[in-house]
């Protein structure tokens, strides 16, 4: 199932929290060789984890972390503006209706349905928080994954060639895309909304105000 958890609430879900940060270290440091910081517990965190982001986390039936991604409004500090401005021609992306998605992570052995479910969760955020687009930086390996999920971005800018290419993309989520992603995830739109409402219910706009 999907859970939507703000950074300041992660302590309520210690198994998911610890599994997410360990799996991030495994994916980004061990498998991809990125220059990220891993602490003595084997967890990968960065400064943006301290900004009370909203995490979308796939929880496996045994309660473990299956995959996750992180969202922050572009009205505050975000990675695309702080570190990848060259990909947007030096023009900052800042709008209350555009959020940044980062740290798309899948645990080892996670099925393709997990990646699709995470994208479906992103679509729920768009629909319920009045977000028009997500922006994010991605590398060449993700192009195939996005295409497989059925949610490919509009590319705003790229640098590098082949497997070393990185790009910044802009996602939107119309009903056609939602239907395709939901089918790939094996999750009905009704169940997806149920998971979202379980996390937020009628107070979701109040939670939104606390982000950032």
XYZ file of C-alpha atoms in Angstrom:
212
model
C 0.000 0.000 0.000
C 0.988 3.652 -0.353
C 1.648 5.890 2.605
C 2.058 9.660 2.538
C 4.275 10.811 5.377
C 5.713 14.230 6.189
C 9.300 14.371 7.378
C 8.344 15.387 10.902
C 6.110 12.303 11.153
C 8.645 9.707 10.017
C 9.416 8.721 13.617
C 5.901 7.269 13.776
C 6.933 4.709 11.136
C 10.473 3.667 12.191
C 10.652 0.516 10.045
C 9.600 2.353 6.892
C 11.845 5.314 7.715
C 14.962 3.236 8.341
C 14.306 0.977 5.362
C 13.836 3.948 3.058
C 17.103 5.632 4.026
C 19.022 2.334 3.852
C 17.569 1.498 0.455
C 18.467 4.976 -0.764
C 22.082 4.351 0.278
C 22.035 0.993 -1.492
C 20.588 2.423 -4.699
C 22.377 5.742 -5.004
C 25.743 4.949 -3.372
C 26.282 1.217 -3.863
C 24.559 0.534 -7.173
C 24.812 3.884 -8.971
C 28.001 5.245 -7.434
C 26.600 8.706 -6.726
C 28.492 11.027 -4.400
C 25.987 10.946 -1.544
C 26.508 10.926 2.219
C 25.874 7.674 4.072
C 26.040 7.668 7.867
C 27.289 4.991 10.276
C 23.886 3.284 10.276
C 23.978 2.847 6.501
C 21.390 5.557 5.861
C 21.520 8.133 3.042
C 20.161 11.577 3.883
C 20.719 15.069 2.553
C 19.770 18.616 3.507
C 16.370 18.376 1.848
C 15.302 15.623 4.225
C 15.538 18.255 6.955
C 13.016 20.552 5.207
C 9.924 18.525 6.158
C 9.270 17.075 2.697
C 6.312 14.881 1.867
C 7.351 11.278 1.219
C 5.308 8.815 -0.814
C 6.294 5.334 0.369
C 5.254 1.915 -0.859
C 4.839 -0.369 2.137
C 5.196 -4.076 1.428
C 2.782 -6.556 3.057
C 5.385 -7.331 5.737
C 5.682 -3.635 6.634
C 9.024 -3.077 4.912
C 10.005 -0.331 2.482
C 9.458 -1.227 -1.162
C 10.036 2.159 -2.777
C 9.663 5.864 -2.193
C 10.054 9.384 -3.509
C 10.237 12.852 -1.939
C 8.328 16.047 -2.702
C 8.935 19.716 -1.891
C 7.211 22.846 -3.248
C 9.450 24.876 -5.533
C 8.558 28.022 -3.568
C 11.306 26.962 -1.149
C 14.737 25.416 -1.564
C 14.795 22.597 -4.093
C 17.528 20.606 -5.729
C 16.760 21.637 -9.309
C 17.378 25.301 -8.494
C 20.208 24.829 -5.996
C 22.321 22.372 -7.989
C 21.026 21.973 -11.542
C 20.290 25.497 -12.739
C 22.412 24.888 -15.828
C 19.760 22.478 -17.084
C 17.100 25.200 -17.088
C 19.279 27.907 -18.588
C 19.759 29.507 -15.188
C 16.036 30.268 -14.873
C 14.739 29.195 -11.430
C 11.581 27.115 -11.257
C 9.399 28.556 -8.511
C 5.625 28.238 -8.303
C 3.157 27.030 -5.668
C 1.680 24.845 -8.408
C 4.975 23.117 -9.232
C 6.555 20.685 -6.778
C 9.907 18.961 -7.073
C 10.158 15.178 -6.955
C 13.499 13.671 -5.895
C 15.059 10.485 -4.528
C 12.939 8.067 -6.574
C 14.086 4.828 -4.962
C 13.169 1.167 -5.319
C 14.307 -1.552 -2.954
C 16.227 -4.495 -4.395
C 13.814 -6.900 -6.001
C 10.890 -4.469 -6.095
C 8.471 -5.270 -8.898
C 7.599 -2.853 -11.678
C 4.234 -2.320 -10.013
C 5.992 -0.473 -7.178
C 7.435 2.167 -9.496
C 4.017 2.637 -11.092
C 2.309 2.853 -7.707
C 4.687 5.616 -6.634
C 3.839 7.586 -9.767
C 0.167 7.009 -9.021
C 0.786 8.486 -5.578
C 2.342 11.510 -7.216
C -0.813 11.877 -9.260
C -2.898 11.884 -6.087
C -0.782 14.747 -4.747
C -1.368 16.687 -7.953
C -5.114 16.170 -7.895
C -5.647 16.872 -4.214
C -3.083 19.611 -3.558
C -3.828 21.612 -6.724
C -0.395 20.961 -8.201
C -0.127 21.316 -11.977
C 3.342 19.846 -12.530
C 6.209 18.015 -10.906
C 9.769 18.888 -11.824
C 12.713 16.595 -11.342
C 16.234 15.762 -12.462
C 16.781 12.264 -13.813
C 19.520 10.224 -15.433
C 19.440 8.160 -18.609
C 18.482 4.888 -16.890
C 15.164 6.395 -15.764
C 13.951 7.065 -19.315
C 13.096 3.393 -19.799
C 11.428 3.182 -16.387
C 9.227 6.216 -17.016
C 8.234 4.857 -20.419
C 7.420 1.468 -18.880
C 5.273 3.106 -16.198
C 3.457 5.232 -18.755
C 4.480 8.590 -17.289
C 7.249 10.233 -19.313
C 8.157 13.887 -18.673
C 8.567 16.851 -20.958
C 12.337 17.369 -21.071
C 13.322 20.974 -20.334
C 17.066 20.566 -20.703
C 19.855 17.968 -20.735
C 23.596 17.651 -20.533
C 25.956 14.776 -21.230
C 25.662 11.866 -23.620
C 24.534 8.257 -23.456
C 24.411 6.702 -19.995
C 25.974 9.839 -18.502
C 23.177 12.138 -19.647
C 21.137 13.955 -17.024
C 17.967 15.908 -17.726
C 15.383 18.022 -15.995
C 11.804 17.080 -16.749
C 8.311 18.378 -16.130
C 5.458 15.960 -15.437
C 1.735 16.453 -15.635
C -0.914 13.877 -14.824
C -4.083 13.903 -16.915
C -6.844 11.262 -16.615
C -5.411 9.220 -19.479
C -2.006 9.047 -17.823
C -3.592 8.177 -14.483
C -5.516 5.285 -16.012
C -2.376 3.909 -17.683
C -0.278 4.184 -14.528
C -3.012 2.674 -12.340
C -3.283 -0.307 -14.688
C 0.476 -0.804 -14.604
C 0.452 -0.613 -10.805
C -2.411 -3.067 -10.503
C -4.226 -0.560 -8.284
C -7.706 0.773 -8.939
C -8.193 4.548 -8.807
C -10.657 3.978 -5.975
C -8.088 2.131 -3.865
C -5.464 4.749 -4.653
C -7.770 7.490 -3.366
C -8.581 5.416 -0.300
C -4.889 5.205 0.582
C -4.513 8.936 0.107
C -7.516 9.750 2.267
C -6.275 7.385 4.969
C -3.166 9.556 5.269
C -4.814 12.975 4.968
C -8.588 12.851 5.117
C -10.266 16.237 5.459
C -7.135 17.804 6.975
C -4.966 17.470 3.876
C -4.993 21.197 3.066
C -3.792 21.915 6.600
C -0.968 19.430 6.163
C -0.039 21.087 2.870
C 0.409 24.407 4.663
C 2.999 22.767 6.927
C 5.211 21.575 4.076
C 8.509 23.305 3.445
